[in-house]
């Protein structure tokens, strides 16, 4: 039995988890989801590396306690080493290094995106290869996951991440926070056909995404209506936005399916919780006769279990990192696609 | 270092004359960015303000391109800051939209970035007292389908736009 402790601090979440090689999640602790998170230092970290600092050791203790393990019982310690907000990444990685040095354990420096990419294998033992659509607050990418460390990026957003587009739409329409669920709720009461919005990059070659122009268009449509916006107007705008985003994602994903050849379709990331988007992706996979997998929401948003699992897969392949490995604010999964001048 | 002249209405230094430019398309944004790219250097701060969807990030992207950065320029909203190397010039692109405590700015390394390179900052109002006195304010607006950029030089910027085309 191989056990790995995983630490995630690359953005807004502080998280720790323990997973086993038989795909059991022994613990999965996420600070913002703990009701009494004040006991861990007072604030859910948003920006501040110091908030990760004050919360992290208690959270690791809790993850080990819930797993019923002493630190000496784990076989490796994994931490997100990037990409992300560098202060938070440093806190998690340095903590993992210190634990590794103190307990004589191997260090696994995990790419946050790899954590998302390998989650379907933790959830359902999915075999390589598969096509991954990663949709979150910070990312929007299409990747062929061919093996551990073997990723081919087919497309990415050239401007805003998809979750950011939802959040800012919620803000523009004054729908509340968090933006994703707020837009989805409003859209459910709205008429998606009322407003015609642009479809950036639709029909263009490649699989890149663009959402920035939608924000501007939405703003102009909203400004042309009587102010303050009526509830129905806001619902119709939200529905039109969600519909056009869904259509864009489907169009780009279908294009990626054509490039990748027939393989299962996986969606991951916080925006995968959007029911409307999930239904459209499910229908797309069915139409192409490929399996569709969406990890449960708790494993789609940022968490420690995905980092522990990616670390475990790397450990099994002997891909251990030295203690002087550097954190990286920017760390594309597919270095070729992200090289200067490269166009996906 | 000589202090910029001050007056009672503007204790942070006399602003130069404001310029209003109409940005009809991305080419107009690129042209403005191209002119400013010749004027900026390490230690400069461009404060990009304006509501959501008015073109702040598009301008930042155009300026980075004009400076020779050919990497992807993602929206910095989620990561709060993205850094670039434009030849010898380090550029930090901040987006403080998600920030509500000015104390957090220090943790993002704002001062360090300003010491060592060019800083582009979106939502500069979140900076509070950390807003540099020497800066070029660029305010973006979008009304009735017309996008405008208003340039307001502050502090040492007051004469630095003189050589730029109108």
Coordinates of C-alpha atoms in Angstrom, one line a residue:
Chain A
X1 CA 0.0 0.0 0.0
X2 CA 1.4 3.4 -1.0
X3 CA 0.1 6.5 0.8
X4 CA 0.8 10.1 -0.2
X5 CA 0.1 13.3 1.6
X6 CA -0.8 16.2 -0.7
X7 CA -0.7 19.9 -0.1
X8 CA -2.4 22.6 -2.2
X9 CA -1.9 26.3 -1.7
X10 CA -1.5 27.7 -5.2
X11 CA -4.4 30.2 -5.0
X12 CA -7.4 30.8 -2.8
X13 CA -7.5 27.5 -1.1
X14 CA -5.4 25.9 1.6
X15 CA -5.9 22.2 1.4
X16 CA -4.3 18.9 2.5
X17 CA -5.3 15.3 1.9
X18 CA -4.1 11.7 2.0
X19 CA -4.8 9.2 -0.7
X20 CA -3.8 5.5 -1.2
X21 CA -2.8 3.7 -4.3
X22 CA -6.1 1.7 -4.4
X23 CA -7.8 5.1 -5.1
X24 CA -9.1 5.6 -1.6
X25 CA -9.2 9.1 -0.3
X26 CA -8.4 8.8 3.4
X27 CA -8.9 12.5 4.1
X28 CA -9.5 15.6 2.0
X29 CA -9.5 18.8 4.1
X30 CA -10.2 22.2 2.4
X31 CA -10.0 25.2 4.6
X32 CA -12.9 27.2 3.2
X33 CA -15.2 24.2 3.6
X34 CA -14.5 23.9 7.4
X35 CA -17.2 25.7 9.3
X36 CA -14.9 26.5 12.2
X37 CA -12.0 27.6 10.0
X38 CA -11.3 30.5 12.4
X39 CA -9.5 27.9 14.6
X40 CA -7.0 27.7 11.8
X41 CA -5.9 31.3 11.9
X42 CA -8.9 33.5 11.3
X43 CA -9.2 34.0 7.6
X44 CA -9.7 31.9 4.5
X45 CA -6.7 32.9 2.5
X46 CA -7.5 34.9 -0.6
X47 CA -4.5 36.8 -1.4
X48 CA -2.2 36.5 1.6
X49 CA 0.6 34.0 1.8
X50 CA 0.5 34.6 5.6
X51 CA -3.0 33.2 5.8
X52 CA -1.7 30.0 4.2
X53 CA 1.2 30.0 6.7
X54 CA -1.1 30.3 9.7
X55 CA -3.5 27.6 8.5
X56 CA -1.4 25.0 6.8
X57 CA 0.3 23.1 9.7
X58 CA -3.0 22.7 11.5
X59 CA -4.7 21.6 8.3
X60 CA -2.0 19.0 7.6
X61 CA -2.4 17.7 11.1
X62 CA -6.1 17.4 10.6
X63 CA -5.7 15.5 7.3
X64 CA -3.3 13.0 8.9
X65 CA -5.6 12.7 11.9
X66 CA -8.7 12.0 9.7
X67 CA -6.7 9.4 7.8
X68 CA -5.6 7.9 11.1
X69 CA -2.0 8.2 10.2
X70 CA 1.3 9.5 11.6
X71 CA 3.5 11.4 9.2
X72 CA 6.0 8.5 9.4
X73 CA 3.3 6.3 7.8
X74 CA 3.1 8.1 4.5
X75 CA 5.4 7.1 1.6
X76 CA 5.8 10.5 0.0
X77 CA 4.7 14.2 0.4
X78 CA 3.4 16.1 -2.6
X79 CA 2.8 19.8 -2.9
X80 CA 1.7 22.1 -5.7
X81 CA 4.9 23.8 -7.0
X82 CA 3.0 26.0 -9.6
X83 CA 1.4 27.5 -11.5
X84 CA -0.3 30.0 -9.2
X85 CA 0.1 32.9 -6.9
X86 CA 3.8 32.6 -6.0
X87 CA 3.5 33.5 -2.3
X88 CA 1.0 30.7 -1.7
X89 CA 2.9 28.2 -3.8
X90 CA 6.1 29.0 -1.8
X91 CA 4.3 28.4 1.5
X92 CA 3.0 24.9 0.5
X93 CA 6.2 23.8 -1.3
X94 CA 8.5 24.9 1.5
X95 CA 6.3 23.2 4.1
X96 CA 6.4 20.0 2.1
X97 CA 10.2 20.3 1.8
X98 CA 10.6 20.8 5.6
X99 CA 8.3 17.7 6.3
X100 CA 10.3 15.6 3.8
X101 CA 13.6 16.6 5.3
X102 CA 12.4 16.0 8.9
X103 CA 10.6 12.7 8.2
X104 CA 13.0 11.5 5.4
X105 CA 10.3 11.2 2.8
X106 CA 10.5 11.7 -1.0
X107 CA 9.2 15.1 -2.3
X108 CA 6.8 15.3 -5.2
X109 CA 6.6 18.7 -6.7
X110 CA 3.3 18.7 -8.6
X111 CA 1.9 20.9 -11.3
X112 CA -1.5 22.1 -10.2
X113 CA -2.9 21.5 -13.7
X114 CA -1.6 17.9 -13.6
X115 CA -3.6 17.5 -10.4
X116 CA -6.7 18.4 -12.3
X117 CA -5.6 16.3 -15.3
X118 CA -5.1 13.1 -13.4
X119 CA -8.2 13.3 -11.1
X120 CA -10.3 11.1 -13.4
X121 CA -7.9 8.3 -12.6
X122 CA -8.4 8.8 -8.9
X123 CA -12.1 8.9 -9.3
X124 CA -12.7 6.1 -11.7
X125 CA -9.4 4.5 -12.6
X126 CA -9.7 5.9 -16.1
X127 CA -7.0 4.6 -18.5
X128 CA -4.9 6.9 -20.7
X129 CA -5.4 8.6 -23.1
X130 CA -8.4 10.9 -22.7
X131 CA -9.4 14.4 -23.7
X132 CA -9.5 16.8 -20.8
X133 CA -11.5 20.1 -20.8
X134 CA -10.3 22.1 -17.8
X135 CA -12.7 24.9 -16.9
X136 CA -12.0 26.9 -13.8
X137 CA -11.6 30.4 -12.3
X138 CA -8.0 30.6 -13.6
X139 CA -8.0 28.3 -16.6
X140 CA -9.8 27.2 -19.7
X141 CA -7.8 24.5 -21.6
X142 CA -8.2 21.5 -23.8
X143 CA -5.6 18.8 -23.2
X144 CA -4.9 15.3 -24.5
X145 CA -3.8 13.4 -21.4
X146 CA -1.6 10.7 -22.8
X147 CA 0.2 9.6 -19.6
X148 CA 1.8 11.0 -16.4
X149 CA 3.8 13.9 -17.6
X150 CA 2.6 13.5 -21.2
X151 CA 0.2 16.2 -22.1
X152 CA -0.6 17.9 -25.4
X153 CA -2.4 21.2 -25.2
X154 CA -4.8 21.7 -28.0
X155 CA -6.2 25.0 -26.9
X156 CA -6.3 27.6 -24.1
X157 CA -8.0 30.9 -23.4
X158 CA -6.2 33.8 -25.0
X159 CA -7.7 36.2 -22.5
X160 CA -10.1 35.6 -19.6
X161 CA -10.6 32.2 -17.9
X162 CA -14.1 30.9 -18.1
X163 CA -14.8 31.1 -14.4
X164 CA -13.6 34.7 -14.5
X165 CA -16.1 35.3 -17.3
X166 CA -18.9 34.0 -15.1
X167 CA -17.8 36.0 -12.0
X168 CA -17.6 39.2 -14.0
X169 CA -20.9 38.6 -15.7
X170 CA -22.5 38.1 -12.2
X171 CA -20.8 41.4 -11.2
X172 CA -22.0 43.3 -14.3
X173 CA -25.6 42.1 -13.7
X174 CA -25.4 42.4 -10.0
X175 CA -26.3 38.8 -9.4
X176 CA -24.3 38.2 -6.3
X177 CA -21.4 35.9 -5.4
X178 CA -20.0 33.3 -6.1
X179 CA -20.7 34.3 -9.7
X180 CA -20.9 30.9 -11.4
X181 CA -23.9 29.5 -9.4
X182 CA -25.5 33.0 -9.4
X183 CA -25.4 33.2 -13.2
X184 CA -26.7 29.7 -13.5
X185 CA -29.6 30.4 -11.2
X186 CA -30.5 33.6 -13.0
X187 CA -30.1 31.9 -16.4
X188 CA -32.6 29.2 -15.4
X189 CA -35.3 31.9 -15.3
X190 CA -34.2 33.7 -18.4
X191 CA -34.7 33.6 -22.2
X192 CA -31.4 32.7 -23.8
X193 CA -32.7 33.8 -27.2
X194 CA -33.5 37.4 -26.3
X195 CA -30.0 38.9 -26.7
X196 CA -27.6 38.0 -29.4
X197 CA -24.0 38.0 -28.2
X198 CA -20.8 37.6 -30.2
X199 CA -19.1 34.2 -30.3
X200 CA -15.4 35.1 -30.1
X201 CA -13.1 32.7 -32.1
X202 CA -16.1 30.5 -33.1
X203 CA -15.4 28.8 -36.4
X204 CA -11.7 29.7 -36.4
X205 CA -9.1 27.0 -36.7
X206 CA -7.5 25.7 -33.6
X207 CA -9.1 25.1 -30.2
X208 CA -8.4 28.4 -28.4
X209 CA -11.0 30.2 -26.4
X210 CA -11.7 33.9 -25.9
X211 CA -14.2 35.4 -23.4
X212 CA -13.1 38.9 -23.0
X213 CA -15.3 40.4 -25.8
X214 CA -18.4 38.8 -24.3
X215 CA -18.0 41.0 -21.2
X216 CA -17.9 44.1 -23.3
X217 CA -20.9 43.0 -25.4
X218 CA -22.9 42.2 -22.3
X219 CA -22.1 45.6 -20.8
X220 CA -23.4 47.3 -23.9
X221 CA -26.6 45.2 -24.1
X222 CA -27.2 46.0 -20.4
X223 CA -26.6 49.7 -20.8
X224 CA -29.2 49.9 -23.6
X225 CA -31.9 48.7 -21.2
X226 CA -33.9 50.7 -18.6
X227 CA -31.9 51.2 -15.4
X228 CA -31.7 49.8 -12.9
X229 CA -32.0 46.5 -14.7
X230 CA -35.3 44.6 -14.1
X231 CA -34.9 41.1 -12.7
X232 CA -36.2 39.6 -16.0
X233 CA -33.7 41.6 -18.0
X234 CA -30.9 40.3 -15.8
X235 CA -32.1 36.8 -16.1
X236 CA -32.4 37.0 -19.9
X237 CA -28.9 38.5 -20.1
X238 CA -27.5 35.8 -17.9
X239 CA -29.2 33.1 -20.0
X240 CA -27.9 34.6 -23.2
X241 CA -24.4 34.7 -21.8
X242 CA -24.5 31.2 -20.4
X243 CA -25.9 29.9 -23.7
X244 CA -23.2 31.5 -25.8
X245 CA -20.4 30.3 -23.5
X246 CA -21.8 26.8 -23.7
X247 CA -22.0 27.0 -27.4
X248 CA -18.4 28.2 -27.6
X249 CA -17.1 25.5 -25.3
X250 CA -19.0 22.8 -27.3
X251 CA -17.7 24.1 -30.6
X252 CA -14.1 24.2 -29.4
X253 CA -14.3 20.8 -27.7
X254 CA -15.8 19.2 -30.7
X255 CA -13.0 20.6 -32.8
X256 CA -10.5 19.1 -30.2
X257 CA -12.2 15.7 -30.5
X258 CA -11.6 15.8 -34.2
X259 CA -7.9 16.5 -33.6
X260 CA -7.4 14.0 -30.8
X261 CA -9.2 11.1 -32.4
X262 CA -11.7 9.0 -30.5
X263 CA -11.1 9.0 -26.8
X264 CA -13.1 9.6 -23.6
X265 CA -14.1 13.2 -22.7
X266 CA -13.4 14.4 -19.2
X267 CA -14.4 17.8 -17.8
X268 CA -12.7 19.1 -14.6
X269 CA -12.4 22.4 -12.8
X270 CA -14.9 24.4 -10.8
X271 CA -17.0 25.5 -13.8
X272 CA -17.7 21.8 -14.4
X273 CA -20.2 22.2 -11.6
X274 CA -22.4 24.3 -14.1
X275 CA -25.3 22.0 -14.9
X276 CA -26.2 23.5 -18.2
X277 CA -22.6 23.1 -19.5
X278 CA -22.3 19.6 -18.1
X279 CA -25.5 18.5 -19.9
X280 CA -24.3 19.9 -23.2
X281 CA -20.9 18.2 -22.9
X282 CA -22.6 14.9 -22.0
X283 CA -24.8 15.2 -25.1
X284 CA -21.7 16.0 -27.2
X285 CA -19.9 12.9 -25.9
X286 CA -22.9 10.7 -26.5
X287 CA -23.2 12.0 -30.0
X288 CA -19.6 11.0 -30.7
X289 CA -20.0 7.7 -28.9
X290 CA -17.3 8.3 -26.3
X291 CA -17.5 8.0 -22.5
X292 CA -18.1 11.2 -20.5
X293 CA -16.6 11.6 -17.0
X294 CA -17.0 14.5 -14.7
X295 CA -15.4 14.1 -11.2
X296 CA -17.7 15.1 -8.3
X297 CA -17.6 18.9 -7.5
X298 CA -15.4 18.5 -4.4
X299 CA -12.7 17.0 -6.6
X300 CA -13.2 19.5 -9.5
X301 CA -12.5 22.6 -7.4
X302 CA -9.0 23.0 -5.9
X303 CA -8.3 20.3 -3.3
X304 CA -5.4 18.4 -1.8
X305 CA -6.5 14.9 -2.9
X306 CA -5.7 15.7 -6.6
X307 CA -2.2 16.8 -5.6
X308 CA -1.7 13.8 -3.4
X309 CA -2.9 11.5 -6.3
X310 CA -0.7 13.2 -8.9
X311 CA 2.2 12.8 -6.5
X312 CA 1.4 9.2 -5.9
X313 CA 1.4 8.5 -9.7
X314 CA 4.7 10.3 -10.0
X315 CA 6.1 8.4 -7.0
X316 CA 5.2 5.1 -8.6
X317 CA 7.1 6.1 -11.7
X318 CA 10.1 7.2 -9.6
X319 CA 9.6 10.8 -10.6
X320 CA 10.8 12.2 -7.3
X321 CA 12.0 15.8 -6.9
X322 CA 15.1 17.1 -5.2
X323 CA 14.6 19.4 -2.1
X324 CA 15.9 22.4 -4.0
X325 CA 13.2 22.3 -6.7
X326 CA 12.0 25.8 -7.4
X327 CA 8.4 27.0 -7.2
X328 CA 7.0 28.4 -10.5
X329 CA 4.4 31.0 -10.9
X330 CA 4.1 30.1 -14.6
X331 CA 4.3 26.4 -15.5
X332 CA 2.5 25.2 -18.6
X333 CA 1.7 21.5 -18.7
X334 CA 2.7 21.3 -22.3
X335 CA 5.9 23.4 -22.8
X336 CA 5.7 23.1 -26.6
X337 CA 2.3 24.8 -26.8
X338 CA 3.3 27.6 -24.5
X339 CA 6.7 28.4 -26.0
X340 CA 7.0 32.0 -27.1
X341 CA 5.5 32.4 -30.5
X342 CA 3.7 29.1 -30.5
X343 CA 0.1 29.1 -31.5
X344 CA -2.0 26.2 -30.4
Chain B
X1 CA 15.5 64.6 -6.9
X2 CA 13.4 67.7 -7.6
X3 CA 9.9 67.5 -6.3
X4 CA 7.1 68.2 -8.7
X5 CA 5.3 71.4 -8.1
X6 CA 2.2 71.1 -5.8
X7 CA -0.9 73.1 -5.3
X8 CA -3.7 72.9 -2.8
X9 CA -6.0 71.0 -5.0
X10 CA -3.5 68.3 -5.9
X11 CA -1.1 67.7 -3.0
X12 CA 0.4 64.7 -4.9
X13 CA 1.9 66.8 -7.7
X14 CA 0.5 68.8 -10.6
X15 CA -1.0 66.7 -13.3
X16 CA -0.2 67.5 -16.8
X17 CA -3.0 68.2 -19.3
X18 CA -5.4 65.3 -19.8
X19 CA -5.7 63.8 -23.3
X20 CA -8.8 62.1 -24.5
X21 CA -8.4 59.5 -27.2
X22 CA -11.1 57.6 -29.0
X23 CA -10.3 53.9 -29.4
X24 CA -12.6 52.7 -32.2
X25 CA -10.9 49.3 -32.6
X26 CA -8.0 47.2 -31.5
X27 CA -5.8 48.9 -34.0
X28 CA -6.4 52.2 -32.2
X29 CA -5.6 50.5 -28.9
X30 CA -2.4 49.1 -30.5
X31 CA -1.4 52.5 -31.8
X32 CA -1.7 54.1 -28.3
X33 CA 0.2 51.2 -26.8
X34 CA 2.9 51.6 -29.5
X35 CA 3.4 55.2 -28.7
X36 CA 3.5 54.6 -24.9
X37 CA 5.9 51.7 -25.4
X38 CA 8.5 54.2 -26.5
X39 CA 8.0 56.3 -23.4
X40 CA 8.1 53.8 -20.6
X41 CA 11.0 52.4 -18.6
X42 CA 11.7 50.7 -15.3
X43 CA 10.2 52.4 -12.3
X44 CA 7.1 53.6 -14.2
X45 CA 3.6 52.9 -13.2
X46 CA 0.6 53.0 -15.6
X47 CA -2.6 53.0 -13.6
X48 CA -5.4 51.5 -15.8
X49 CA -8.9 52.3 -14.5
X50 CA -12.4 51.8 -15.8
X51 CA -15.3 49.4 -15.4
X52 CA -15.4 45.8 -16.3
X53 CA -15.3 45.3 -20.1
X54 CA -13.9 48.7 -21.0
X55 CA -10.6 47.5 -22.4
X56 CA -8.0 47.7 -19.6
X57 CA -6.6 44.2 -20.1
X58 CA -6.8 44.6 -23.9
X59 CA -4.6 47.7 -23.6
X60 CA -2.1 45.9 -21.3
X61 CA -1.9 43.1 -23.8
X62 CA -1.3 45.6 -26.6
X63 CA 1.4 47.4 -24.6
X64 CA 3.2 44.1 -23.8
X65 CA 3.1 43.2 -27.5
X66 CA 4.4 46.6 -28.4
X67 CA 7.3 46.1 -25.9
X68 CA 8.2 42.8 -27.7
X69 CA 6.6 40.3 -25.3
X70 CA 5.4 37.4 -27.5
X71 CA 4.2 35.1 -24.7
X72 CA 0.6 34.6 -23.9
X73 CA -0.9 37.4 -21.8
X74 CA -3.7 35.9 -19.8
X75 CA -6.1 38.0 -17.7
X76 CA -4.3 38.5 -14.4
X77 CA -7.5 38.6 -12.4
X78 CA -7.2 35.1 -11.0
X79 CA -3.4 35.1 -10.3
X80 CA -3.5 38.8 -9.3
X81 CA -0.1 39.5 -11.0
X82 CA 1.7 38.2 -14.1
X83 CA 5.3 39.0 -14.8
X84 CA 7.0 39.3 -18.2
X85 CA 10.4 40.1 -19.5
X86 CA 10.5 42.5 -22.4
X87 CA 14.1 42.4 -23.4
X88 CA 15.9 44.1 -20.5
X89 CA 12.7 45.5 -19.1
X90 CA 10.8 43.5 -16.4
X91 CA 7.1 44.1 -16.6
X92 CA 4.6 43.3 -13.8
X93 CA 0.9 43.3 -14.8
X94 CA -1.2 43.6 -11.6
X95 CA -5.0 43.2 -11.4
X96 CA -6.3 44.1 -8.0
X97 CA -9.9 43.5 -8.8
X98 CA -10.2 40.7 -6.2
X99 CA -8.3 42.6 -3.5
X100 CA -10.2 44.3 -0.7
X101 CA -7.4 45.1 1.8
X102 CA -4.6 47.5 0.7
X103 CA -2.3 45.6 3.1
X104 CA -2.4 42.7 0.7
X105 CA -0.7 44.8 -1.9
X106 CA 2.6 44.5 0.0
X107 CA 2.4 40.7 -0.1
X108 CA 2.0 40.8 -3.8
X109 CA 5.4 42.5 -4.2
X110 CA 4.0 45.7 -5.7
X111 CA 6.8 47.9 -4.4
X112 CA 9.5 45.4 -5.4
X113 CA 8.0 45.3 -8.9
X114 CA 8.0 49.1 -9.1
X115 CA 11.7 49.2 -8.0
X116 CA 12.8 46.8 -10.6
X117 CA 10.6 47.3 -13.6
X118 CA 7.5 48.7 -15.3
X119 CA 4.2 48.2 -13.5
X120 CA 0.8 48.0 -15.1
X121 CA -2.0 48.0 -12.6
X122 CA -5.7 47.5 -13.1
X123 CA -8.1 48.6 -10.4
X124 CA -5.5 51.0 -9.0
X125 CA -8.1 52.4 -6.5
X126 CA -7.5 49.2 -4.4
X127 CA -3.9 50.5 -3.8
X128 CA -5.0 53.2 -1.4
X129 CA -1.9 55.0 -0.1
X130 CA 0.4 52.7 -2.0
X131 CA -0.6 54.4 -5.3
X132 CA 2.6 55.9 -6.6
X133 CA 2.5 59.7 -7.0
X134 CA 4.5 59.5 -10.2
X135 CA 2.2 57.7 -12.6
X136 CA 0.2 57.9 -15.8
X137 CA -3.5 57.4 -15.2
X138 CA -5.3 55.9 -18.1
X139 CA -9.0 55.8 -17.6
X140 CA -11.1 53.7 -20.0
X141 CA -14.8 54.3 -20.7
X142 CA -17.4 52.7 -22.9
X143 CA -20.6 54.6 -23.6
X144 CA -23.0 54.3 -26.5
X145 CA -20.6 52.0 -28.2
X146 CA -17.7 54.5 -28.1
X147 CA -14.5 53.5 -26.2
X148 CA -12.4 56.3 -24.9
X149 CA -9.1 56.5 -23.1
X150 CA -8.3 59.5 -20.9
X151 CA -4.6 60.0 -20.1
X152 CA -3.9 62.0 -17.0
X153 CA -0.2 62.4 -16.3
X154 CA 0.7 62.7 -12.6
X155 CA 4.0 63.8 -11.0
X156 CA 7.0 63.3 -13.3
X157 CA 4.7 62.2 -16.1
X158 CA 3.4 65.8 -16.6
X159 CA 5.7 66.5 -19.5
X160 CA 6.5 63.1 -20.7
X161 CA 3.6 62.9 -23.1
X162 CA 4.7 66.1 -24.9
X163 CA 6.5 64.2 -27.6
X164 CA 3.7 61.8 -28.3
X165 CA 1.4 62.3 -31.3
X166 CA -2.0 63.7 -30.3

